[in-house]
Amino acid sequence: MEIGADLAANTNQQNNSRRSGNFPPTLWCCSFASFSFPQTEFESYSRQVEELKENVKGMLIKSKADPVQNIEFINLLCRLGVSYHFDSEIENNLTEIFDDLPNLLEKHDYDLYTLSLLFRVLRQHGFKMPSVVFEKFKDTNGEFKKTMINDVKGILSLYEASFLSVHGELILDEAHVFTKTNLESLAMQSSQRLGDHIRNALFRPFHKGVPRIEARKYISFYEEDESRNDTLLKFAKIDFNRVQLLHKQELSILSRWWNDLKFAEELPYARDRIVEIYFWINGIHFEPQYAFSRMMATKYTKIISLLDDTYDAHASFEELQHFTDAIERCSKNAIDQLPADYMKVLYMALLNLFNETENDMGQGYHVETEWTDKCHVPTFDEYLLNGLDTSTYGYYAASFLDWKK
């Protein structure tokens, strides 16, 4: 008890000289905690989705008659954010196209747009289509033909395909430089609609963006397409609204969880970023069936963020020694040895969310704190050994355990 009293006294003296991350306050306040899930609206969306889904599935099956139409339709499903409804069908379709690819390339002289689309969609789904197919678009000097410059659709398609390169594919590196340079000027010469679409691609390729944001943007773009499929467009809109309601419900639950913990008041030095963290996790897997994984990954990340802020931007080295010891003990009895109330709050949250997983992470953070305190610069191998824990990938892997085949 005397040790605890001495630590508390030292903590009071340190409060005036603590480090601070100077993190800005949350932008969201209680925006999502008060959300009331509209069950009737959700059920209406769900019924419509199921009805339209069968129609769209029929279109996908019909498109198989022509491999190019099949690829184009699969690409549409992906860009509109509804491909997850047809994962097995898409996988089977692409397998058939890839297996028949040598025959298709021999029989058809595909243009730049079509070949680039085939390449991108196949590679995005894990099929290793060779990049040598683009050699046909080079001139005798080994440069991409200048005659392609005005083919906006083809240039854009090749630009997006160039991001699917692997190390050593020089032709795709060259394609990237060639297409990017020309697209920048084509964007200014095109219509407002097409220009915006090109600028979006230049800012961030579709497959590298946040899926829900990319889907929302493409729905608006596709809606203005005169050749659009209205049934597919309606399906995409309704499904987007339906999934958005689920995401808002999850964020509401997480916001209330966060508010109930009262960390914003108890740990004011730490970042209040529950919304941003959920948005990040949502970018990894947005599909409805992964709700539990999203919720758990967000909670894990939020607690890890609190730990990170405590170690990096608030606690003293002496306090962290006792905090790390408590984490290693993983026992409620250790709480009495913690020198500060804010540490007790955080420690109890850890016990409630983790079992033994926090031990390695806490020790890893403590090792990094010792390095900082001693001005020690670790070797790469030394850092990697410790970083396997502090990088937190193991915790994310654990949150995916509910994923079903």
mmCIF file of N, CA and C in Angstrom, residues 114-202:
data_model
loop_
_atom_site.group_PDB
_atom_site.id
_atom_site.type_symbol
_atom_site.label_atom_id
_atom_site.label_comp_id
_atom_site.label_asym_id
_atom_site.label_seq_id
_atom_site.Cartn_x
_atom_site.Cartn_y
_atom_site.Cartn_z
ATOM 1 N N THR A 114 -11.002 -3.683 -74.470
ATOM 2 C CA THR A 114 -11.433 -5.035 -74.125
ATOM 3 C C THR A 114 -10.310 -5.844 -73.492
ATOM 4 N N LEU A 115 -9.135 -5.778 -74.089
ATOM 5 C CA LEU A 115 -8.011 -6.556 -73.557
ATOM 6 C C LEU A 115 -7.608 -6.060 -72.166
ATOM 7 N N SER A 116 -7.625 -4.749 -71.985
ATOM 8 C CA SER A 116 -7.284 -4.183 -70.674
ATOM 9 C C SER A 116 -8.314 -4.571 -69.623
ATOM 10 N N LEU A 117 -9.583 -4.584 -70.031
ATOM 11 C CA LEU A 117 -10.647 -4.968 -69.099
ATOM 12 C C LEU A 117 -10.510 -6.428 -68.707
ATOM 13 N N LEU A 118 -10.269 -7.294 -69.688
ATOM 14 C CA LEU A 118 -10.047 -8.712 -69.402
ATOM 15 C C LEU A 118 -8.906 -8.881 -68.404
ATOM 16 N N PHE A 119 -7.818 -8.195 -68.686
ATOM 17 C CA PHE A 119 -6.627 -8.294 -67.844
ATOM 18 C C PHE A 119 -6.920 -7.844 -66.413
ATOM 19 N N ARG A 120 -7.534 -6.669 -66.276
ATOM 20 C CA ARG A 120 -7.776 -6.116 -64.937
ATOM 21 C C ARG A 120 -8.735 -6.963 -64.118
ATOM 22 N N VAL A 121 -9.857 -7.348 -64.705
ATOM 23 C CA VAL A 121 -10.852 -8.109 -63.953
ATOM 24 C C VAL A 121 -10.296 -9.468 -63.541
ATOM 25 N N LEU A 122 -9.588 -10.127 -64.464
ATOM 26 C CA LEU A 122 -9.011 -11.434 -64.134
ATOM 27 C C LEU A 122 -7.966 -11.306 -63.030
ATOM 28 N N ARG A 123 -7.084 -10.329 -63.145
ATOM 29 C CA ARG A 123 -6.048 -10.173 -62.108
ATOM 30 C C ARG A 123 -6.634 -9.747 -60.767
ATOM 31 N N GLN A 124 -7.638 -8.906 -60.793
ATOM 32 C CA GLN A 124 -8.261 -8.492 -59.533
ATOM 33 C C GLN A 124 -8.849 -9.683 -58.788
ATOM 34 N N HIS A 125 -9.214 -10.709 -59.522
ATOM 35 C CA HIS A 125 -9.794 -11.903 -58.899
ATOM 36 C C HIS A 125 -8.779 -13.037 -58.760
ATOM 37 N N GLY A 126 -7.502 -12.708 -58.913
ATOM 38 C CA GLY A 126 -6.460 -13.686 -58.627
ATOM 39 C C GLY A 126 -6.000 -14.537 -59.780
ATOM 40 N N PHE A 127 -6.463 -14.268 -60.989
ATOM 41 C CA PHE A 127 -6.047 -15.037 -62.155
ATOM 42 C C PHE A 127 -4.857 -14.336 -62.831
ATOM 43 N N LYS A 128 -3.782 -15.062 -63.064
ATOM 44 C CA LYS A 128 -2.527 -14.467 -63.525
ATOM 45 C C LYS A 128 -2.467 -14.377 -65.050
ATOM 46 N N MET A 129 -3.262 -13.494 -65.606
ATOM 47 C CA MET A 129 -3.211 -13.257 -67.042
ATOM 48 C C MET A 129 -1.888 -12.577 -67.390
ATOM 49 N N PRO A 130 -1.171 -13.044 -68.399
ATOM 50 C CA PRO A 130 0.141 -12.483 -68.733
ATOM 51 C C PRO A 130 0.047 -11.078 -69.320
ATOM 52 N N SER A 131 0.996 -10.244 -68.946
ATOM 53 C CA SER A 131 0.991 -8.857 -69.434
ATOM 54 C C SER A 131 1.560 -8.737 -70.841
ATOM 55 N N VAL A 132 2.147 -9.808 -71.357
ATOM 56 C CA VAL A 132 2.714 -9.771 -72.701
ATOM 57 C C VAL A 132 1.649 -9.474 -73.753
ATOM 58 N N VAL A 133 0.380 -9.629 -73.406
ATOM 59 C CA VAL A 133 -0.708 -9.393 -74.367
ATOM 60 C C VAL A 133 -0.732 -7.937 -74.834
ATOM 61 N N PHE A 134 -0.099 -7.047 -74.080
ATOM 62 C CA PHE A 134 -0.138 -5.624 -74.452
ATOM 63 C C PHE A 134 0.967 -5.244 -75.442
ATOM 64 N N GLU A 135 1.841 -6.191 -75.789
ATOM 65 C CA GLU A 135 2.907 -5.907 -76.740
ATOM 66 C C GLU A 135 2.351 -5.489 -78.094
ATOM 67 N N LYS A 136 1.173 -5.975 -78.445
ATOM 68 C CA LYS A 136 0.571 -5.676 -79.745
ATOM 69 C C LYS A 136 0.261 -4.191 -79.924
ATOM 70 N N PHE A 137 0.226 -3.461 -78.817
ATOM 71 C CA PHE A 137 -0.105 -2.038 -78.889
ATOM 72 C C PHE A 137 1.138 -1.146 -78.949
ATOM 73 N N LYS A 138 2.299 -1.755 -79.140
ATOM 74 C CA LYS A 138 3.539 -0.988 -79.264
ATOM 75 C C LYS A 138 3.950 -0.893 -80.734
ATOM 76 N N ASP A 139 4.694 0.168 -81.043
ATOM 77 C CA ASP A 139 5.176 0.329 -82.417
ATOM 78 C C ASP A 139 6.551 -0.324 -82.567
ATOM 79 N N THR A 140 7.151 -0.119 -83.720
ATOM 80 C CA THR A 140 8.438 -0.755 -84.004
ATOM 81 C C THR A 140 9.569 -0.219 -83.129
ATOM 82 N N ASN A 141 9.348 0.930 -82.509
ATOM 83 C CA ASN A 141 10.353 1.516 -81.609
ATOM 84 C C ASN A 141 10.186 1.062 -80.166
ATOM 85 N N GLY A 142 9.208 0.179 -79.955
ATOM 86 C CA GLY A 142 8.978 -0.323 -78.605
ATOM 87 C C GLY A 142 8.197 0.621 -77.718
ATOM 88 N N GLU A 143 7.535 1.616 -78.314
ATOM 89 C CA GLU A 143 6.726 2.566 -77.546
ATOM 90 C C GLU A 143 5.252 2.356 -77.868
ATOM 91 N N PHE A 144 4.401 2.753 -76.936
ATOM 92 C CA PHE A 144 2.969 2.615 -77.184
ATOM 93 C C PHE A 144 2.566 3.530 -78.348
ATOM 94 N N LYS A 145 1.714 2.994 -79.190
ATOM 95 C CA LYS A 145 1.339 3.700 -80.414
ATOM 96 C C LYS A 145 0.622 5.009 -80.103
ATOM 97 N N LYS A 146 1.054 6.064 -80.781
ATOM 98 C CA LYS A 146 0.459 7.384 -80.578
ATOM 99 C C LYS A 146 -0.983 7.428 -81.081
ATOM 100 N N THR A 147 -1.330 6.508 -81.976
ATOM 101 C CA THR A 147 -2.686 6.491 -82.532
ATOM 102 C C THR A 147 -3.733 6.154 -81.478
ATOM 103 N N MET A 148 -3.304 5.631 -80.331
ATOM 104 C CA MET A 148 -4.254 5.242 -79.278
ATOM 105 C C MET A 148 -4.643 6.421 -78.385
ATOM 106 N N ILE A 149 -3.963 7.531 -78.528
ATOM 107 C CA ILE A 149 -4.129 8.639 -77.588
ATOM 108 C C ILE A 149 -5.575 9.128 -77.488
ATOM 109 N N ASN A 150 -6.299 9.132 -78.595
ATOM 110 C CA ASN A 150 -7.674 9.638 -78.581
ATOM 111 C C ASN A 150 -8.710 8.580 -78.195
ATOM 112 N N ASP A 151 -8.254 7.363 -77.925
ATOM 113 C CA ASP A 151 -9.161 6.297 -77.481
ATOM 114 C C ASP A 151 -9.331 6.411 -75.964
ATOM 115 N N VAL A 152 -10.199 7.307 -75.549
ATOM 116 C CA VAL A 152 -10.358 7.607 -74.117
ATOM 117 C C VAL A 152 -10.732 6.357 -73.329
ATOM 118 N N LYS A 153 -11.692 5.614 -73.839
ATOM 119 C CA LYS A 153 -12.158 4.410 -73.145
ATOM 120 C C LYS A 153 -11.023 3.395 -73.000
ATOM 121 N N GLY A 154 -10.258 3.215 -74.077
ATOM 122 C CA GLY A 154 -9.155 2.260 -74.043
ATOM 123 C C GLY A 154 -8.013 2.711 -73.157
ATOM 124 N N ILE A 155 -7.653 4.005 -73.253
ATOM 125 C CA ILE A 155 -6.569 4.548 -72.424
ATOM 126 C C ILE A 155 -6.910 4.429 -70.941
ATOM 127 N N LEU A 156 -8.142 4.754 -70.591
ATOM 128 C CA LEU A 156 -8.563 4.655 -69.192
ATOM 129 C C LEU A 156 -8.537 3.214 -68.713
ATOM 130 N N SER A 157 -8.978 2.288 -69.565
ATOM 131 C CA SER A 157 -8.981 0.877 -69.213
ATOM 132 C C SER A 157 -7.564 0.356 -68.999
ATOM 133 N N LEU A 158 -6.624 0.759 -69.868
ATOM 134 C CA LEU A 158 -5.231 0.343 -69.716
ATOM 135 C C LEU A 158 -4.610 0.959 -68.467
ATOM 136 N N TYR A 159 -4.965 2.208 -68.180
ATOM 137 C CA TYR A 159 -4.449 2.869 -66.967
ATOM 138 C C TYR A 159 -4.851 2.084 -65.720
ATOM 139 N N GLU A 160 -6.110 1.714 -65.637
ATOM 140 C CA GLU A 160 -6.582 0.948 -64.473
ATOM 141 C C GLU A 160 -5.917 -0.423 -64.424
ATOM 142 N N ALA A 161 -5.695 -1.028 -65.593
ATOM 143 C CA ALA A 161 -5.044 -2.340 -65.636
ATOM 144 C C ALA A 161 -3.595 -2.265 -65.180
ATOM 145 N N SER A 162 -2.941 -1.128 -65.427
ATOM 146 C CA SER A 162 -1.515 -0.997 -65.109
ATOM 147 C C SER A 162 -1.234 -1.110 -63.614
ATOM 148 N N PHE A 163 -2.235 -0.884 -62.784
ATOM 149 C CA PHE A 163 -2.050 -0.980 -61.336
ATOM 150 C C PHE A 163 -1.998 -2.423 -60.842
ATOM 151 N N LEU A 164 -2.301 -3.371 -61.730
ATOM 152 C CA LEU A 164 -2.291 -4.780 -61.340
ATOM 153 C C LEU A 164 -0.978 -5.445 -61.716
ATOM 154 N N SER A 165 0.063 -4.656 -61.869
ATOM 155 C CA SER A 165 1.363 -5.208 -62.241
ATOM 156 C C SER A 165 2.033 -5.876 -61.043
ATOM 157 N N VAL A 166 2.962 -6.750 -61.350
ATOM 158 C CA VAL A 166 3.817 -7.337 -60.318
ATOM 159 C C VAL A 166 5.255 -6.932 -60.637
ATOM 160 N N HIS A 167 6.145 -7.161 -59.703
ATOM 161 C CA HIS A 167 7.536 -6.730 -59.860
ATOM 162 C C HIS A 167 8.135 -7.306 -61.141
ATOM 163 N N GLY A 168 8.740 -6.425 -61.920
ATOM 164 C CA GLY A 168 9.420 -6.878 -63.117
ATOM 165 C C GLY A 168 8.619 -6.748 -64.398
ATOM 166 N N GLU A 169 7.355 -6.351 -64.312
ATOM 167 C CA GLU A 169 6.530 -6.207 -65.516
ATOM 168 C C GLU A 169 6.709 -4.801 -66.081
ATOM 169 N N LEU A 170 7.782 -4.630 -66.817
ATOM 170 C CA LEU A 170 8.151 -3.324 -67.345
ATOM 171 C C LEU A 170 7.077 -2.748 -68.252
ATOM 172 N N ILE A 171 6.420 -3.593 -69.017
ATOM 173 C CA ILE A 171 5.432 -3.089 -69.971
ATOM 174 C C ILE A 171 4.269 -2.398 -69.264
ATOM 175 N N LEU A 172 3.926 -2.876 -68.084
ATOM 176 C CA LEU A 172 2.837 -2.237 -67.331
ATOM 177 C C LEU A 172 3.306 -0.935 -66.680
ATOM 178 N N ASP A 173 4.566 -0.895 -66.297
ATOM 179 C CA ASP A 173 5.123 0.367 -65.789
ATOM 180 C C ASP A 173 5.097 1.425 -66.880
ATOM 181 N N GLU A 174 5.463 1.023 -68.083
ATOM 182 C CA GLU A 174 5.441 1.939 -69.225
ATOM 183 C C GLU A 174 4.016 2.355 -69.566
ATOM 184 N N ALA A 175 3.095 1.389 -69.476
ATOM 185 C CA ALA A 175 1.686 1.679 -69.758
ATOM 186 C C ALA A 175 1.134 2.694 -68.771
ATOM 187 N N HIS A 176 1.567 2.586 -67.533
ATOM 188 C CA HIS A 176 1.087 3.514 -66.500
ATOM 189 C C HIS A 176 1.514 4.949 -66.816
ATOM 190 N N VAL A 177 2.773 5.126 -67.165
ATOM 191 C CA VAL A 177 3.286 6.461 -67.483
ATOM 192 C C VAL A 177 2.592 7.008 -68.724
ATOM 193 N N PHE A 178 2.464 6.180 -69.742
ATOM 194 C CA PHE A 178 1.857 6.592 -71.013
ATOM 195 C C PHE A 178 0.397 7.006 -70.818
ATOM 196 N N THR A 179 -0.355 6.195 -70.108
ATOM 197 C CA THR A 179 -1.789 6.474 -69.952
ATOM 198 C C THR A 179 -2.048 7.629 -69.001
ATOM 199 N N LYS A 180 -1.291 7.719 -67.926
ATOM 200 C CA LYS A 180 -1.518 8.795 -66.961
ATOM 201 C C LYS A 180 -1.285 10.159 -67.600
ATOM 202 N N THR A 181 -0.205 10.264 -68.361
ATOM 203 C CA THR A 181 0.119 11.535 -69.019
ATOM 204 C C THR A 181 -1.007 11.964 -69.952
ATOM 205 N N ASN A 182 -1.521 11.018 -70.727
ATOM 206 C CA ASN A 182 -2.566 11.340 -71.699
ATOM 207 C C ASN A 182 -3.925 11.561 -71.047
ATOM 208 N N LEU A 183 -4.203 10.840 -69.973
ATOM 209 C CA LEU A 183 -5.498 11.002 -69.297
ATOM 210 C C LEU A 183 -5.627 12.376 -68.659
ATOM 211 N N GLU A 184 -4.541 12.917 -68.180
ATOM 212 C CA GLU A 184 -4.584 14.241 -67.547
ATOM 213 C C GLU A 184 -5.064 15.303 -68.532
ATOM 214 N N SER A 185 -4.636 15.182 -69.788
ATOM 215 C CA SER A 185 -5.092 16.135 -70.799
ATOM 216 C C SER A 185 -6.477 15.769 -71.323
ATOM 217 N N LEU A 186 -6.763 14.466 -71.429
ATOM 218 C CA LEU A 186 -8.075 14.024 -71.906
ATOM 219 C C LEU A 186 -9.192 14.428 -70.935
ATOM 220 N N ALA A 187 -8.876 14.460 -69.657
ATOM 221 C CA ALA A 187 -9.877 14.838 -68.649
ATOM 222 C C ALA A 187 -10.367 16.259 -68.878
ATOM 223 N N MET A 188 -9.476 17.134 -69.316
ATOM 224 C CA MET A 188 -9.843 18.533 -69.560
ATOM 225 C C MET A 188 -10.605 18.704 -70.865
ATOM 226 N N GLN A 189 -10.421 17.778 -71.790
ATOM 227 C CA GLN A 189 -11.068 17.880 -73.096
ATOM 228 C C GLN A 189 -12.427 17.176 -73.139
ATOM 229 N N SER A 190 -12.701 16.326 -72.142
ATOM 230 C CA SER A 190 -13.914 15.505 -72.151
ATOM 231 C C SER A 190 -15.097 16.248 -71.545
ATOM 232 N N SER A 191 -16.269 15.620 -71.638
ATOM 233 C CA SER A 191 -17.473 16.159 -71.011
ATOM 234 C C SER A 191 -17.296 16.185 -69.502
ATOM 235 N N GLN A 192 -18.167 16.941 -68.826
ATOM 236 C CA GLN A 192 -18.067 17.052 -67.371
ATOM 237 C C GLN A 192 -18.164 15.679 -66.708
ATOM 238 N N ARG A 193 -19.115 14.873 -67.185
ATOM 239 C CA ARG A 193 -19.342 13.540 -66.606
ATOM 240 C C ARG A 193 -18.112 12.650 -66.791
ATOM 241 N N LEU A 194 -17.627 12.548 -68.022
ATOM 242 C CA LEU A 194 -16.471 11.700 -68.296
ATOM 243 C C LEU A 194 -15.207 12.280 -67.659
ATOM 244 N N GLY A 195 -15.090 13.597 -67.688
ATOM 245 C CA GLY A 195 -13.927 14.229 -67.074
ATOM 246 C C GLY A 195 -13.826 13.926 -65.592
ATOM 247 N N ASP A 196 -14.949 14.001 -64.892
ATOM 248 C CA ASP A 196 -14.970 13.687 -63.459
ATOM 249 C C ASP A 196 -14.599 12.224 -63.221
ATOM 250 N N HIS A 197 -15.098 11.359 -64.084
ATOM 251 C CA HIS A 197 -14.798 9.931 -63.961
ATOM 252 C C HIS A 197 -13.301 9.677 -64.136
ATOM 253 N N ILE A 198 -12.695 10.342 -65.111
ATOM 254 C CA ILE A 198 -11.253 10.201 -65.343
ATOM 255 C C ILE A 198 -10.465 10.743 -64.155
ATOM 256 N N ARG A 199 -10.879 11.907 -63.656
ATOM 257 C CA ARG A 199 -10.165 12.503 -62.517
ATOM 258 C C ARG A 199 -10.274 11.618 -61.275
ATOM 259 N N ASN A 200 -11.412 10.980 -61.081
ATOM 260 C CA ASN A 200 -11.545 10.038 -59.966
ATOM 261 C C ASN A 200 -10.564 8.885 -60.106
ATOM 262 N N ALA A 201 -10.442 8.371 -61.334
ATOM 263 C CA ALA A 201 -9.513 7.267 -61.582
ATOM 264 C C ALA A 201 -8.068 7.698 -61.365
ATOM 265 N N LEU A 202 -7.736 8.925 -61.777
ATOM 266 C CA LEU A 202 -6.383 9.434 -61.586
ATOM 267 C C LEU A 202 -6.070 9.653 -60.106
#
